[in-house]
Coordinates of C-alpha atoms in Angstrom, one line a residue:
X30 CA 41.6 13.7 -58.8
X31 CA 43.5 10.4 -58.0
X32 CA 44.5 8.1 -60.4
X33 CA 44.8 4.4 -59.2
X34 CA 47.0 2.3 -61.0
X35 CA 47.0 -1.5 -60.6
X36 CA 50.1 -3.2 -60.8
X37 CA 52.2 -2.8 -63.7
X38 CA 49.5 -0.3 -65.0
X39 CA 47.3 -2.3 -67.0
X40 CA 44.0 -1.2 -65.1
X41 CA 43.2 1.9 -64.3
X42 CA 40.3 4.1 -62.8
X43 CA 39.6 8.0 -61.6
X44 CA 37.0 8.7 -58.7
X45 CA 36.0 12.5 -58.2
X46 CA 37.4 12.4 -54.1
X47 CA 40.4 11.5 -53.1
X48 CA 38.3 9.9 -49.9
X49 CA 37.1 7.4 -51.7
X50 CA 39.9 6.9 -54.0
X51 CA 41.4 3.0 -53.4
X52 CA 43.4 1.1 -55.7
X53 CA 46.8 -0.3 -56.1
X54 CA 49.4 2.0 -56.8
X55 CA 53.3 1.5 -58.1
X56 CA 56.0 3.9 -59.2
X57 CA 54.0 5.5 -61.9
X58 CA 52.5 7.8 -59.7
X59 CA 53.1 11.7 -60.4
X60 CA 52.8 10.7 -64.3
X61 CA 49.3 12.6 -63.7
X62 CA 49.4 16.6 -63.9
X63 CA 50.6 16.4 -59.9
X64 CA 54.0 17.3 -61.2
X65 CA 54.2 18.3 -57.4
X66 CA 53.7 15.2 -56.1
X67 CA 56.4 13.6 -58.1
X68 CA 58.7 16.3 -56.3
X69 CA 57.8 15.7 -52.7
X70 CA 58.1 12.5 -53.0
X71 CA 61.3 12.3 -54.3
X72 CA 62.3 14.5 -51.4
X73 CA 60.7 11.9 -49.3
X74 CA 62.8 9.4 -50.8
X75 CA 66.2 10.5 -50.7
X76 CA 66.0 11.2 -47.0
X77 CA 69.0 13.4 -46.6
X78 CA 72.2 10.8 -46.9
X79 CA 75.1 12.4 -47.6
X80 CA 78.6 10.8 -48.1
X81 CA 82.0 12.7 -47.4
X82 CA 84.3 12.0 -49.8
X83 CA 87.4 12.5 -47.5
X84 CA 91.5 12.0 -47.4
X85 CA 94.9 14.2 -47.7
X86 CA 95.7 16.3 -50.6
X87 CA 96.4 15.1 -53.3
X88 CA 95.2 11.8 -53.4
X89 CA 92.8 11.1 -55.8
X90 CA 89.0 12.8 -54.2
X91 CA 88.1 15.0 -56.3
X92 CA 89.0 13.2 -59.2
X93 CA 86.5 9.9 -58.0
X94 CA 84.2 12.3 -57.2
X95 CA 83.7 14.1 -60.7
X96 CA 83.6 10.2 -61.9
X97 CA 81.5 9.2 -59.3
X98 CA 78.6 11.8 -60.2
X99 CA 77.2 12.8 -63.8
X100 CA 77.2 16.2 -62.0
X101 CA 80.2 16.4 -60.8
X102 CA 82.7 19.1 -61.9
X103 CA 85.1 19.4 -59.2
X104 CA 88.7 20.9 -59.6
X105 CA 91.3 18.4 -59.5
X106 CA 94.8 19.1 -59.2
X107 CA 98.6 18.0 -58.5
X108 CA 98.9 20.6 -55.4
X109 CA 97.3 21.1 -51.8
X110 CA 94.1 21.9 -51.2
X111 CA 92.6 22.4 -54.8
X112 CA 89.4 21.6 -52.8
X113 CA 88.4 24.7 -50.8
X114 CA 84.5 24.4 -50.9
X115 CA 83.0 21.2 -50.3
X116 CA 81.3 20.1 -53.7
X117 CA 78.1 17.8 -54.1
X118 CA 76.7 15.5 -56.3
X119 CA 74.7 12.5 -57.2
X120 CA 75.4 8.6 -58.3
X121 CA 73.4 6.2 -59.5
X122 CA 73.2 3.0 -57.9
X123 CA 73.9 0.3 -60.1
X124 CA 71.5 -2.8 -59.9
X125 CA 71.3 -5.1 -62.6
X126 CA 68.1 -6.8 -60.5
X127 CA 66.2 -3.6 -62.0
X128 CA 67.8 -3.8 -65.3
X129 CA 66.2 -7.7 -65.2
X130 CA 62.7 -5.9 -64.3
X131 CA 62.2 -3.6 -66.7
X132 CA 63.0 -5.9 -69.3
X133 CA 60.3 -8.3 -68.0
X134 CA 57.7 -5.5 -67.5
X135 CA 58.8 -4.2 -70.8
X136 CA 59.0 -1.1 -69.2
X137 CA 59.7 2.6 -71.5
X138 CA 61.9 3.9 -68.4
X139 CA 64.5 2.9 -65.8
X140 CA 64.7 4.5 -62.6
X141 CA 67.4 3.8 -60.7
X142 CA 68.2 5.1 -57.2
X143 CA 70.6 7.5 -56.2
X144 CA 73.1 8.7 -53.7
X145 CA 74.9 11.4 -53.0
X146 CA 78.6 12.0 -52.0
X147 CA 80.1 15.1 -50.8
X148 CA 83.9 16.0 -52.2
X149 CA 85.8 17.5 -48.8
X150 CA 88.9 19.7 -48.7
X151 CA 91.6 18.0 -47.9
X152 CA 92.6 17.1 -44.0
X153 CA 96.4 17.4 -42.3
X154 CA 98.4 16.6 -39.6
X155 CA 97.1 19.4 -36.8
X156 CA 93.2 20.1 -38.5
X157 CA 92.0 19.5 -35.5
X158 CA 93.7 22.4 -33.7
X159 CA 93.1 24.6 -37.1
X160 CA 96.0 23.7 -39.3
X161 CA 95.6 23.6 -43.3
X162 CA 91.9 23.7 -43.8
X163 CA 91.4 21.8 -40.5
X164 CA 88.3 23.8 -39.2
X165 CA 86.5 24.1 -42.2
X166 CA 87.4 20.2 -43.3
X167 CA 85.5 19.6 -39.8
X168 CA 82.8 21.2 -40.2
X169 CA 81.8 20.2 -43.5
X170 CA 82.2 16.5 -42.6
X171 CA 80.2 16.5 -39.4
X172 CA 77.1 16.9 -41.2
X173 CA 77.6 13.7 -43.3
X174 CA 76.0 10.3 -43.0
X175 CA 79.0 7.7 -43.6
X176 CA 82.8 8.9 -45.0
X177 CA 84.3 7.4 -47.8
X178 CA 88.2 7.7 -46.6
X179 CA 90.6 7.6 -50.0
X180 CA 94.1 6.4 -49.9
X181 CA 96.2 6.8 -52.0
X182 CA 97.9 3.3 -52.9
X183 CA 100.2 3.9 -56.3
X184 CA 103.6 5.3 -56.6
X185 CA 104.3 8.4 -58.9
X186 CA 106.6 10.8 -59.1
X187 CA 105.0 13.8 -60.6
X188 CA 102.0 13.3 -57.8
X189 CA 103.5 15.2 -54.9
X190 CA 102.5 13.3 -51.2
X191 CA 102.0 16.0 -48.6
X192 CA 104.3 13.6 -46.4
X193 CA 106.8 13.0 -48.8
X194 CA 106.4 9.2 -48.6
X195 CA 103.6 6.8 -49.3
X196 CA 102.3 5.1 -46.5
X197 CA 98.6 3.9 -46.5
X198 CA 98.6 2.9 -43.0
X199 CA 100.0 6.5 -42.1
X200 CA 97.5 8.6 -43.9
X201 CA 94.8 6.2 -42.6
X202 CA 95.9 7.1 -39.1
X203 CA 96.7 10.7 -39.7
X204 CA 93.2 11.8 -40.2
X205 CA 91.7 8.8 -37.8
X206 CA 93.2 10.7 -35.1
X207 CA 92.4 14.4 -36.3
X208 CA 88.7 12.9 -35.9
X209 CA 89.7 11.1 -32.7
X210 CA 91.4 14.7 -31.3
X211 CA 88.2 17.0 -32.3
X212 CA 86.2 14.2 -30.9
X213 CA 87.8 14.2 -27.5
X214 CA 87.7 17.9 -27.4
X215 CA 84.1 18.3 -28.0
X216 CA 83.2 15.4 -25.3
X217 CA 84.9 16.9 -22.8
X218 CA 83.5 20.4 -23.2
X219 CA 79.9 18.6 -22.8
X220 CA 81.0 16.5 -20.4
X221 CA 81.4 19.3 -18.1
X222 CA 77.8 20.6 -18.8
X223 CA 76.3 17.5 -18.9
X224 CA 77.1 16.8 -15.4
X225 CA 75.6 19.9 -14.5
X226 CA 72.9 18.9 -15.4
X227 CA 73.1 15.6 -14.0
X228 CA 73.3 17.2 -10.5
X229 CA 69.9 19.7 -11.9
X230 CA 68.4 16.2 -12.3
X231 CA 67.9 17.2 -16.1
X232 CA 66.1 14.2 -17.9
X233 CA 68.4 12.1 -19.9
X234 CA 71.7 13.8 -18.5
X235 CA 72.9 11.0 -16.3
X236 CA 72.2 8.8 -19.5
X237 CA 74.3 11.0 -21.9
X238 CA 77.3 11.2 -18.9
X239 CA 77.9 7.6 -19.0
X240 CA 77.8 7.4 -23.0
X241 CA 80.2 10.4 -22.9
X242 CA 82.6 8.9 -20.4
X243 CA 82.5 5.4 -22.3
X244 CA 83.0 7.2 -25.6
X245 CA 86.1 9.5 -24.2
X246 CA 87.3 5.7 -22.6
X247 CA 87.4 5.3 -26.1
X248 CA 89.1 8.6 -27.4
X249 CA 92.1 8.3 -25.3
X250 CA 93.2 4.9 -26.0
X251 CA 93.2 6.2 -29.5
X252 CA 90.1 4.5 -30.6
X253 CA 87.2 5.8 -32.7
X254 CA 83.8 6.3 -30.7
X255 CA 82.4 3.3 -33.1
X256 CA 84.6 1.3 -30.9
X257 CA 83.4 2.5 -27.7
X258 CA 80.3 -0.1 -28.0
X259 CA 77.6 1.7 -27.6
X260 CA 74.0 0.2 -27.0
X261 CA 71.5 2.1 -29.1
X262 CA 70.6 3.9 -26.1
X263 CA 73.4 5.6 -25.7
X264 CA 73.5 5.8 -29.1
X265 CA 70.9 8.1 -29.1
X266 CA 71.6 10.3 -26.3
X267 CA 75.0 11.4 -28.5
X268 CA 72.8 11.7 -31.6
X269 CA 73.1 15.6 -31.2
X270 CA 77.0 15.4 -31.2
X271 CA 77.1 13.8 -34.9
X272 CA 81.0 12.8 -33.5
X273 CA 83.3 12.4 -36.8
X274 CA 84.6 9.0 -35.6
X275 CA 81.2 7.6 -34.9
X276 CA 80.4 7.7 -38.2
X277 CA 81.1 4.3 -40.1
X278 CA 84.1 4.3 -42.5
X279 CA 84.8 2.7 -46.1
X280 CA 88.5 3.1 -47.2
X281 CA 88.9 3.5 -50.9
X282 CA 92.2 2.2 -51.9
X283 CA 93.1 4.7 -55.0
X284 CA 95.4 2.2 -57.3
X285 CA 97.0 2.7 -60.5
X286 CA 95.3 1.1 -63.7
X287 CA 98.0 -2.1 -63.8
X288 CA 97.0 -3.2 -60.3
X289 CA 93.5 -2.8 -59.8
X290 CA 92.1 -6.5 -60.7
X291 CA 95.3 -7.5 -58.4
X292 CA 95.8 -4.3 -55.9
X293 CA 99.3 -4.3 -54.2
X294 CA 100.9 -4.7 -50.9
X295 CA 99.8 -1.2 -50.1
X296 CA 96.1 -2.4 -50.8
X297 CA 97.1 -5.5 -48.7
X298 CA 98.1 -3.1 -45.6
X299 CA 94.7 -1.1 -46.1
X300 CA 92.8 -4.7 -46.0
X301 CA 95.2 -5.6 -42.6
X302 CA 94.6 -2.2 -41.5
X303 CA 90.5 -2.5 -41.9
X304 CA 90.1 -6.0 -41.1
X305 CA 90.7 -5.0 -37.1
X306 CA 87.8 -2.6 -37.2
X307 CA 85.2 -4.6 -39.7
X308 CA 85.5 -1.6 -41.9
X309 CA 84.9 -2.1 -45.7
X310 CA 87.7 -1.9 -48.1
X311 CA 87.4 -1.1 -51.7
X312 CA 90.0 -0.9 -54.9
X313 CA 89.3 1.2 -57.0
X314 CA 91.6 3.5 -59.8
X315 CA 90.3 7.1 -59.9
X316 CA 92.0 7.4 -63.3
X317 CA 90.6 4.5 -64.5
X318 CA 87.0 5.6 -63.5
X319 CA 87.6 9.4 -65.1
X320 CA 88.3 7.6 -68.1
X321 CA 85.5 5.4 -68.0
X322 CA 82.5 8.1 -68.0
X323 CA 83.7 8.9 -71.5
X324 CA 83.0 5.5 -72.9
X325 CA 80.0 4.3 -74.3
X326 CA 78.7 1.3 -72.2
X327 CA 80.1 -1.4 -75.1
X328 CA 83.6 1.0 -74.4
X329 CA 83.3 0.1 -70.6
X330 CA 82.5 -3.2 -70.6
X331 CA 85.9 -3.9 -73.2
X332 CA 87.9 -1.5 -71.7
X333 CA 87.4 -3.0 -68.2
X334 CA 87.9 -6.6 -69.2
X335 CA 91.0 -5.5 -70.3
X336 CA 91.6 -4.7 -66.9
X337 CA 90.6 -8.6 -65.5
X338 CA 87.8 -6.9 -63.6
X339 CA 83.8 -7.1 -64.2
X340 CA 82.6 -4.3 -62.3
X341 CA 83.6 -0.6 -62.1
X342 CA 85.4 0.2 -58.9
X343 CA 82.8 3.0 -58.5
X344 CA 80.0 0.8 -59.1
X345 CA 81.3 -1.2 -56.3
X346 CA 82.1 2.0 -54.3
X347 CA 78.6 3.0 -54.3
X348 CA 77.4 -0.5 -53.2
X349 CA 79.6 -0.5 -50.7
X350 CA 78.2 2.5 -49.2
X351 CA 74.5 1.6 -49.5
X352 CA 75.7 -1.4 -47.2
X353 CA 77.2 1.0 -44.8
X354 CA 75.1 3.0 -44.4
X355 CA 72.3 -0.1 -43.9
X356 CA 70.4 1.4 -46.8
X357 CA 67.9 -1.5 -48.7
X358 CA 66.1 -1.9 -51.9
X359 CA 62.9 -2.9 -52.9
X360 CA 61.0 -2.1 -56.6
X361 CA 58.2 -1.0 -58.1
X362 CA 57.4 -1.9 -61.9
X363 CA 55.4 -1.9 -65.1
X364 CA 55.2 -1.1 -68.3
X365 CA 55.9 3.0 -68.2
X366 CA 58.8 2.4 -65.7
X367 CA 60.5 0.5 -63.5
X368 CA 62.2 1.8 -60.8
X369 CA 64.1 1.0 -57.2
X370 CA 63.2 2.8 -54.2
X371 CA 65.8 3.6 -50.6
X372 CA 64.8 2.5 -47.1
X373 CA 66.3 1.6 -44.3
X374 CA 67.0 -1.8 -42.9
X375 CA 63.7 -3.3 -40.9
X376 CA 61.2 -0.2 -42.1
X377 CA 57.5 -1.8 -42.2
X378 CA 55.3 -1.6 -45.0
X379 CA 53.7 1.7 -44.5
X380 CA 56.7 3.5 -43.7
X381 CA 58.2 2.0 -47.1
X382 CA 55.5 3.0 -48.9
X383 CA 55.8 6.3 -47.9
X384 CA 58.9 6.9 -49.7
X385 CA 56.7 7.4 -52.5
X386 CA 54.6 9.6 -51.5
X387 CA 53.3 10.5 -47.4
X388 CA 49.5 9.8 -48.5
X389 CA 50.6 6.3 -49.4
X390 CA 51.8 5.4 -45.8
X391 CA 49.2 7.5 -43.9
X392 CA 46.1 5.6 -46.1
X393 CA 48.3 2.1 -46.0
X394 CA 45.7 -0.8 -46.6
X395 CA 47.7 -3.9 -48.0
X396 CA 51.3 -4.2 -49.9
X397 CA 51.1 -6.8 -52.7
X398 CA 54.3 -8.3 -52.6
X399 CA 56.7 -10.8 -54.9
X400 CA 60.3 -11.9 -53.9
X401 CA 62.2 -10.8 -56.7
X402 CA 63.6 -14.1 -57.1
X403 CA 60.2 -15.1 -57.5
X404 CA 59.3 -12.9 -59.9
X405 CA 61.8 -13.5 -62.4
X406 CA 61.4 -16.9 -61.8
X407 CA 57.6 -16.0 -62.7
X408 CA 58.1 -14.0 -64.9
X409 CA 55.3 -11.9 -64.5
X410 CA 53.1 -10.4 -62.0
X411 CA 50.2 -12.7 -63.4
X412 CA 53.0 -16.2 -63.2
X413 CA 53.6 -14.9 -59.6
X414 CA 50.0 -15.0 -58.9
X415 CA 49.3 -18.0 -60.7
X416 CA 51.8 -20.1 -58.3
X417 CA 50.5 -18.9 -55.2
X418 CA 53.9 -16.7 -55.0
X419 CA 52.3 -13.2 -55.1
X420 CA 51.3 -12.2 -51.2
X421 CA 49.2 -9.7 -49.4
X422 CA 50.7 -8.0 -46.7
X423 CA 50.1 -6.2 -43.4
X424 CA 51.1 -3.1 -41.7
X425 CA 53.5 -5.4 -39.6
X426 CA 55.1 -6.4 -42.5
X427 CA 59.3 -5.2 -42.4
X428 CA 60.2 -4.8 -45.8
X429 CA 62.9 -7.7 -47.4
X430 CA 65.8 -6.2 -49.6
X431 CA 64.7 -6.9 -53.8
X432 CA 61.1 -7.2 -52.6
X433 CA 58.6 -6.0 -55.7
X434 CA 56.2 -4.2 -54.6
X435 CA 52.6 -2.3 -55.0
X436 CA 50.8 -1.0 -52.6
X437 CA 46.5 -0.4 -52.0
X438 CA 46.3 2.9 -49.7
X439 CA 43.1 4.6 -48.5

């Protein structure tokens, strides 16, 4: 039995066959007995993204990790390698849009979206021919999605550097090249089978030997594969690879408590440093954030405008990577929940829909769709409607970022 549940949930009405079930449908489906559903389709939703947290000993991962996820419960200490294991967990992303929402919908429960980061032992000088954890470090990032890269930007004397010194710029290039070295290795091992195959006249070889050779260009002027240029073709023909440098970067510059509203000339050099590559910089003090999560929100909100900042570097940290990883939002809400759903940039209608659950993109009739701006300006679904801002939508329709959304499936 389907339940179909008009926009924010104020009509309602069963059928006996799912074939002849139609109606619009929001978030609050799986709040019937298809505990199931609810399951899949969060499975659906989450899509697989991981985020390496990533950088050398002993500067500050593990401990924005375990304040970066309600789950996380990773060791941090002051010596080498006190991550061994990669460890995983969840954050929520903040968005005060659906905070806004639910308080217009009136809605008994807040959904917000999460992602999830991956806390990576920590890389030297040689990992890619093995030293320290090298191999293991490898492996365990090449299966990520986007790398946060931590650096550490304070001085202290009782946190040891594995260098001796601190140098943002250093450790920033210290592990850009360990990726760059593995990189180059494993292009140049398929290279030589690729071409192979090129002379077997194997489909897509002589496609995937010009990405490779533009990519190991690349390599050995000391530039990440990112800055090879590739077109999405060849893009695609490397896809198999999952190359560590191809993978877009965010540097978080680890600062102590008196300089994040500021940050510092080692900040400045990360900035200088990122600006050359358009890679994402942001300031954030680990400390600061472990002693955040055990404040009550009225806590937070004093304690960090006693900082001179508004916003939690990890709430901006997670922002940060949504944007990297060209993740987008869009909502569903009413007066059981509200709650903000993943997709990717440019995803159509159906295929957004389907984040909720597969039926609702493979029986995709109409979206009913309000800006967001619209809808607060509204105030309601029934203000939307009433001002001609409330639209019906197609299958051709791509999705916009903050879009509120319901959608009528077969």
């Amino acid at each position: 039995m389907l339940l179909a549940v008009g926009y924010g949930a104020r009509q309602r009405s069963r059928c006996t066959s799912s074939s002849t079930a139609r109606g619009f449908t929001s978030s609050l489906v799986g709040q019937t007995s298809r505990g199931s559903e609810r399951a899949r389709a969060t499975r659906v939703q989450c899509r697989g993204l991981q985020t390496g947290i990533v950088g050398l000993p002993n500067v500050g991962k593990s401990t924005l990790f375990n304040a970066l996820c309600d789950t996380g419960e990773a060791e941090a200490g002051n010596f080498p390698f006190c991550t061994i294991d990669p460890n995983m967990g969840k954050a929520k992303v903040p968005d005060e849009r659906l905070e806004t929402l639910a308080n217009l919908a009136k809605s008994q429960k807040i959904i917000h979206e999460m992602i999830e980061y991956v806390d990576i032992a920590g890389l030297v000088r040689g990992a890619s021919k093995g030293e320290g954890l090298g191999n293991q470090f490898l492996g365990n990032i090449r299966n990520v999605d986007a790398i946060v890269h931590v650096i550490r930007c304070f001085d202290d004397e009782d946190v040891t550097h594995v260098d001796g010194t601190v140098d943002p710029v250093r450790d920033i290039e210290t592990i850009s090249l360990e990726l760059i070295f593995a990189d180059a290795d494993q292009c140049t091992k398929r290279l030589k089978k690729v071409e192979r195959e090129v002379v077997g006249q194997v489909k897509g070889a002589k496609e995937e030997k010009q990405a490779l050779e533009k990519v190991l260009e690349a390599l050995e002027e000391g530039k990440p594969a990112r800055g090879a240029g590739l077109s999405e073709k060849e893009l695609e023909a490397l896809k198999d690879l999952s190359l560590l440098s191809l993978k877009p970067v965010i540097y978080a510059a680890n600062v102590a408590e008196d300089d994040l509203s500021t940050g510092n000339d080692y900040v400045k050099a990360v900035q200088d440093f990122a600006a050359e590559a358009g890679d994402q910089v942001v300031v954030v003090s680990a400390q600061v954030e472990a002693e955040l999560k055990g404040l009550d929100e009225e806590e937070r909100v004093d304690y960090l405008e006693s900082l001179g900042v508004k916003e939690s570097g990890c709430g901006s940290l997670v922002q940060a990577t949504y944007r990297t990883l060209g993740l987008r939002t869009y909502f569903t809400c009413g007066p059981q929940e509200s709650r903000a759903w993943t997709i990717h940039e440019g995803w159509k209608a159906p295929k957004a829909a389907g984040v909720i659950h597969t039926d609702f993109e493979k029986g995709f009739i109409k979206a009913a769709t309000v800006s967001y701006s619209d809808f607060v300006e509204c105030g309601s679904e029934e203000g939307a409607k009433e001002k001609g801002k409330l639209r019906i939508e197609g299958k051709d329709y791509v999705v916009q970022e903050a879009d509120v959304m319901h959608f009528r499936f077969n």
